[in-house]
Coordinates of N, CA and C in Angstrom, one line a residue:
M1087 N 109.4 138.7 94.5 CA 109.5 137.6 94.6 C 109.4 136.8 96.1
R1088 N 108.5 135.8 96.4 CA 108.6 135.1 97.0 C 109.5 134.0 97.7
Q1089 N 109.7 134.0 99.4 CA 110.9 133.7 99.7 C 110.4 131.9 99.9
Q1090 N 111.1 131.5 99.4 CA 111.1 129.8 99.5 C 111.5 129.2 101.2
V1091 N 110.6 128.4 101.7 CA 110.8 127.9 102.7 C 111.5 127.2 103.0
R1092 N 112.5 127.5 104.2 CA 113.5 126.7 104.6 C 113.3 125.5 105.3
L1093 N 113.5 124.5 104.9 CA 113.0 123.3 105.6 C 113.9 123.0 106.9
E1094 N 113.2 122.7 108.7 CA 113.7 122.6 109.4 C 115.1 121.6 109.3
E1095 N 115.7 121.7 110.2 CA 117.3 121.4 110.2 C 117.2 119.8 110.5
E1096 N 116.2 119.7 111.3 CA 115.8 118.1 111.9 C 114.3 118.0 111.8
I1097 N 114.0 116.6 110.9 CA 112.7 116.6 110.8 C 112.4 115.1 111.5
R1098 N 111.8 115.3 112.7 CA 111.8 114.1 113.5 C 110.3 113.0 113.5
I1099 N 109.1 113.9 112.6 CA 108.1 112.8 112.3 C 108.3 111.8 112.1
L1100 N 107.4 110.7 112.8 CA 107.4 109.1 111.7 C 106.0 109.1 111.9
I1101 N 105.8 108.4 110.4 CA 104.4 107.8 110.2 C 104.9 106.0 110.1
Q1102 N 103.1 105.8 110.8 CA 102.9 104.6 110.8 C 101.4 103.7 109.7
M1103 N 102.0 103.6 108.5 CA 100.9 103.1 108.1 C 100.6 101.8 108.0
R1104 N 99.1 101.7 107.8 CA 99.2 100.6 108.0 C 97.9 100.0 106.6
T1105 N 98.2 99.5 105.7 CA 97.3 98.6 104.5 C 96.9 97.6 104.6
I1106 N 95.4 97.7 104.8 CA 94.4 96.8 104.7 C 93.3 96.4 103.7
T1107 N 94.1 95.1 103.2 CA 92.7 94.7 102.4 C 91.9 93.8 102.5
V1108 N 90.7 94.1 101.8 CA 89.5 93.6 102.1 C 89.0 93.0 101.3
K1109 N 88.1 92.1 101.3 CA 87.2 91.6 100.2 C 86.6 92.6 100.1
A1110 N 85.8 93.0 98.5 CA 84.8 94.1 97.6 C 83.9 94.3 98.7
G1111 N 83.4 95.4 98.9 CA 82.0 96.0 99.8 C 82.5 95.8 101.4
Y1112 N 83.3 96.0 101.9 CA 84.0 96.0 103.3 C 84.9 96.8 103.9
S1113 N 85.3 97.9 102.7 CA 86.2 98.5 103.3 C 85.8 99.5 104.3
D1114 N 84.0 99.7 104.2 CA 83.3 100.8 105.3 C 83.5 100.3 106.7
K1115 N 83.7 98.9 107.1 CA 83.7 98.5 108.0 C 84.9 98.4 109.0
V1116 N 86.0 98.6 107.9 CA 87.2 98.7 108.4 C 87.5 100.6 109.0
I1117 N 86.7 101.2 108.0 CA 87.1 102.7 108.0 C 86.3 102.6 109.6
E1118 N 84.7 102.9 110.1 CA 84.3 102.8 110.7 C 84.7 102.4 112.5
R1119 N 85.7 101.1 111.8 CA 86.9 100.8 113.2 C 87.7 101.8 113.8
F1120 N 88.5 102.6 112.6 CA 89.4 103.5 113.0 C 89.0 104.7 113.1
S1121 N 88.0 105.1 112.8 CA 86.9 106.6 112.8 C 86.3 106.9 113.7
Q1122 N 86.5 106.2 114.8 CA 85.9 106.6 116.1 C 86.4 107.6 116.7
P1123 N 85.7 108.8 117.2 CA 86.5 109.8 117.8 C 86.7 109.5 119.0
G1124 N 88.3 109.9 119.1 CA 88.4 110.4 120.5 C 89.6 108.8 120.4
G1125 N 90.0 108.4 121.6 CA 90.5 106.9 122.0 C 91.9 107.8 122.4
P1126 N 92.3 106.3 123.0 CA 93.3 106.1 123.9 C 95.1 107.1 123.3
M1127 N 95.0 106.4 121.6 CA 96.0 107.1 121.2 C 95.9 108.2 121.1
T1128 N 95.0 108.9 121.1 CA 95.0 111.0 120.8 C 95.3 111.8 122.2
E1129 N 95.5 110.9 123.3 CA 95.9 111.1 124.4 C 97.4 111.1 124.6
I1130 N 97.9 110.2 123.7 CA 99.6 110.3 124.2 C 100.3 111.7 123.8
E1131 N 101.2 112.1 124.3 CA 102.1 113.0 124.3 C 103.3 112.8 122.5
G1132 N 102.6 113.9 122.1 CA 103.4 113.7 120.3 C 102.7 113.1 119.6
F1133 N 101.2 112.9 120.0 CA 100.6 112.2 118.6 C 99.8 113.6 117.8
I1134 N 100.1 113.1 116.3 CA 99.8 114.5 115.3 C 98.5 114.1 115.2
D1135 N 98.1 112.9 114.6 CA 97.0 112.8 113.9 C 96.7 111.6 113.1
L1136 N 95.6 110.8 112.8 CA 95.4 109.7 112.7 C 94.4 110.3 110.8
T1137 N 95.0 109.1 109.9 CA 93.9 109.8 108.5 C 93.7 108.3 108.2
V1138 N 92.4 108.3 107.7 CA 92.0 106.8 107.1 C 91.4 107.2 105.9
S1139 N 92.2 106.5 104.5 CA 91.9 106.4 103.6 C 91.7 105.2 102.9
A1140 N 90.6 105.3 101.6 CA 90.4 104.0 100.9 C 90.5 104.1 99.8
K1141 N 91.1 102.8 99.3 CA 90.9 102.5 97.7 C 89.9 102.1 97.1
K1142 N 88.9 102.3 96.6 CA 87.6 101.5 96.4 C 88.3 101.0 95.1
G1143 N 87.5 99.9 94.7 CA 88.3 98.8 93.6 C 87.2 99.2 92.7
R1144 N 87.6 98.8 91.2 CA 86.3 99.0 90.1 C 85.3 97.9 90.4
R1145 N 84.2 98.0 89.9 CA 83.5 96.9 89.7 C 83.5 95.6 89.7
N1146 N 84.6 95.3 89.1 CA 84.7 93.7 89.0 C 85.7 93.3 89.9
D1147 N 86.4 94.5 90.7 CA 87.7 94.0 91.7 C 87.0 92.7 92.9
E1148 N 87.8 92.3 93.4 CA 87.5 91.1 94.4 C 87.9 92.1 95.6
E1149 N 88.5 92.9 95.6 CA 89.1 93.6 96.9 C 88.9 94.9 96.8
E1150 N 89.2 95.8 98.4 CA 89.6 96.8 98.2 C 90.7 97.3 99.3
Q1151 N 91.2 98.5 99.6 CA 92.3 99.1 100.7 C 91.9 99.8 101.4
V1152 N 91.9 100.4 102.5 CA 91.8 101.1 103.4 C 93.7 101.2 104.5
V1153 N 93.7 102.4 104.1 CA 95.0 103.2 104.3 C 95.0 103.9 105.8
V1154 N 95.5 103.6 106.8 CA 95.5 104.0 108.2 C 96.7 104.6 108.0
M1155 N 96.8 105.9 108.4 CA 97.8 106.5 108.5 C 98.3 107.5 109.9
V1156 N 98.8 106.9 111.1 CA 99.4 107.5 112.1 C 100.5 108.5 112.1
R1157 N 100.3 109.6 112.2 CA 101.6 110.8 112.4 C 102.4 111.2 113.8
W1158 N 103.5 111.0 114.2 CA 103.8 111.2 115.5 C 104.6 112.2 115.2
E1159 N 104.8 113.1 116.1 CA 105.8 113.7 116.3 C 107.2 113.8 116.2
S1160 N 107.5 112.8 117.0 CA 108.8 111.7 117.0 C 108.8 110.5 117.3
E1161 N 110.3 109.7 117.0 CA 109.9 108.2 117.2 C 109.8 107.9 118.9
E1162 N 110.4 108.8 119.4 CA 110.1 108.9 120.8 C 108.3 108.7 121.3
A1163 N 107.5 109.7 120.8 CA 106.4 109.7 121.1 C 105.5 108.6 120.4
W1164 N 105.9 107.8 119.3 CA 105.4 106.5 118.8 C 106.0 105.5 119.9
K1165 N 107.2 105.1 120.5 CA 107.6 104.3 121.3 C 106.5 104.5 122.5
R1166 N 105.9 105.8 123.0 CA 105.4 106.3 124.1 C 104.0 105.1 124.0
W1167 N 103.4 105.6 122.8 CA 102.4 105.0 122.9 C 102.3 103.1 122.4
E1168 N 103.2 103.0 121.7 CA 103.5 101.2 121.8 C 103.8 100.7 123.3
K1169 N 104.1 101.3 124.4 CA 104.5 100.9 125.6 C 103.7 101.4 126.4
S1170 N 102.5 102.2 125.8 CA 101.4 102.9 126.9 C 100.7 101.3 127.5
P1171 N 99.8 101.4 128.7 CA 98.6 100.3 128.9 C 97.6 100.1 128.0
A1172 N 97.3 101.4 127.4 CA 96.1 101.0 126.5 C 97.0 100.0 125.3
H1173 N 98.0 100.6 124.8 CA 97.9 99.8 123.2 C 98.6 98.8 123.8
I1174 N 99.3 98.1 125.0 CA 99.6 96.4 125.6 C 98.3 96.2 125.6
E1175 N 96.9 96.5 126.0 CA 95.8 96.0 126.9 C 95.0 96.0 125.5
G1176 N 95.1 96.6 124.3 CA 94.5 96.5 123.1 C 94.8 94.7 122.3
H1177 N 95.8 95.2 122.8 CA 96.9 93.8 122.0 C 96.8 92.2 122.5
R1178 N 96.7 92.6 124.2 CA 96.8 91.5 125.1 C 95.2 91.0 124.4
N1179 N 94.0 91.6 124.3 CA 92.8 91.5 124.4 C 92.5 90.9 122.9
S1180 N 93.4 91.0 122.1 CA 93.2 90.7 120.5 C 94.2 89.3 120.1
R1181 N 95.0 89.0 121.2 CA 95.4 87.8 121.2 C 95.3 86.7 120.0
N1182 N 94.3 86.1 120.9 CA 93.6 84.6 120.2 C 92.6 84.7 119.2
Q1183 N 92.4 86.4 118.7 CA 91.1 86.3 118.2 C 91.7 86.3 116.6
Q1184 N 91.0 85.8 115.6 CA 91.0 85.6 114.1 C 90.8 87.0 113.7
P1185 N 91.4 87.6 112.9 CA 91.2 88.7 112.0 C 89.6 88.3 111.3
P1186 N 88.7 89.3 110.9 CA 87.4 89.1 110.5 C 87.6 88.5 109.0
D1187 N 87.1 87.7 108.7 CA 86.9 86.5 107.6 C 87.2 87.1 106.2
F1188 N 86.7 88.7 106.3 CA 86.5 89.9 105.4 C 88.0 90.4 105.2
V1189 N 88.8 90.6 106.1 CA 90.6 90.5 105.8 C 91.1 90.0 105.4
I1190 N 91.5 90.2 104.6 CA 92.8 89.5 103.1 C 94.1 89.6 103.6
S1191 N 94.6 90.9 103.9 CA 95.9 90.8 104.3 C 96.2 92.2 105.3
T1192 N 97.3 92.4 106.2 CA 97.5 94.0 106.5 C 99.0 93.6 106.6
V1193 N 99.2 94.8 106.3 CA 100.7 95.3 105.6 C 100.8 96.8 106.8
V1194 N 102.0 96.8 107.9 CA 102.2 97.9 108.3 C 103.6 97.9 108.1
E1195 N 103.9 99.6 107.9 CA 105.1 99.7 107.6 C 105.0 101.4 108.5
R1196 N 106.8 101.7 108.7 CA 107.0 102.5 109.3 C 108.0 103.4 109.2
L1197 N 108.0 104.8 108.8 CA 108.2 105.7 107.5 C 108.9 106.7 108.4
D1198 N 110.5 107.3 108.4 CA 110.5 108.5 108.6 C 110.8 109.5 107.8
V1199 N 109.8 110.5 107.8 CA 110.0 111.8 107.5 C 111.2 112.0 107.1
K1200 N 111.9 112.6 105.8 CA 113.0 113.1 105.6 C 113.0 114.7 105.3
A1201 N 111.7 114.8 104.7 CA 111.8 116.4 104.3 C 110.5 116.7 104.0
A1202 N 109.9 118.1 104.1 CA 108.4 118.3 104.3 C 108.6 119.7 103.6
K1203 N 107.2 120.0 103.1 CA 107.2 121.4 102.5 C 105.8 122.0 103.2
H1204 N 105.8 123.3 103.6 CA 104.8 123.8 104.0 C 104.1 125.1 103.1
P1205 N 103.1 125.8 103.3 CA 102.6 126.8 102.7 C 103.3 127.9 102.9
L1206 N 103.8 128.8 101.9 CA 104.6 130.0 102.2 C 104.0 131.1 103.2
A1207 N 102.6 131.0 102.7 CA 101.9 132.1 103.9 C 101.9 131.6 105.2
K1208 N 102.4 130.5 105.7 CA 102.1 130.2 106.9 C 103.9 130.6 107.4
A1209 N 104.5 130.1 106.1 CA 106.0 130.4 106.7 C 106.2 132.1 106.9
E1210 N 105.6 132.8 106.2 CA 105.7 134.3 106.1 C 105.1 134.7 107.6
E1211 N 104.0 134.8 107.5 CA 103.5 134.9 109.4 C 103.9 134.7 110.6
Q1212 N 105.0 133.6 110.4 CA 106.1 133.6 111.9 C 107.3 134.0 111.9
S1213 N 107.5 134.5 110.4 CA 108.9 135.1 110.4 C 108.5 136.7 111.1

């Protein structure tokens, strides 16, 4: 019988999710913006990854959603990004700009991971 993987005592991963609702037909523009290779965020210690997902509407829907999920090793790593010159400069540059007219709304959430499961094979290799 395979042994169940024990969860780490303290999981510190932080997820920042940005849900961007756009007019139908415009999700590709948002996806392209967040899918550019590299970038200053990827150079911050503690950055795990950035995932871009799209929820396309049905043929008659008037809007689509793009979800950008950024995972950080800890809250401290996320704070390093928030306080970094690149992040601050990016917000300074966009401060007086209006979002594109195809963006309906943006919701930002921060989630603290409380539990995680990993494949048994990986856990067995580490033992």
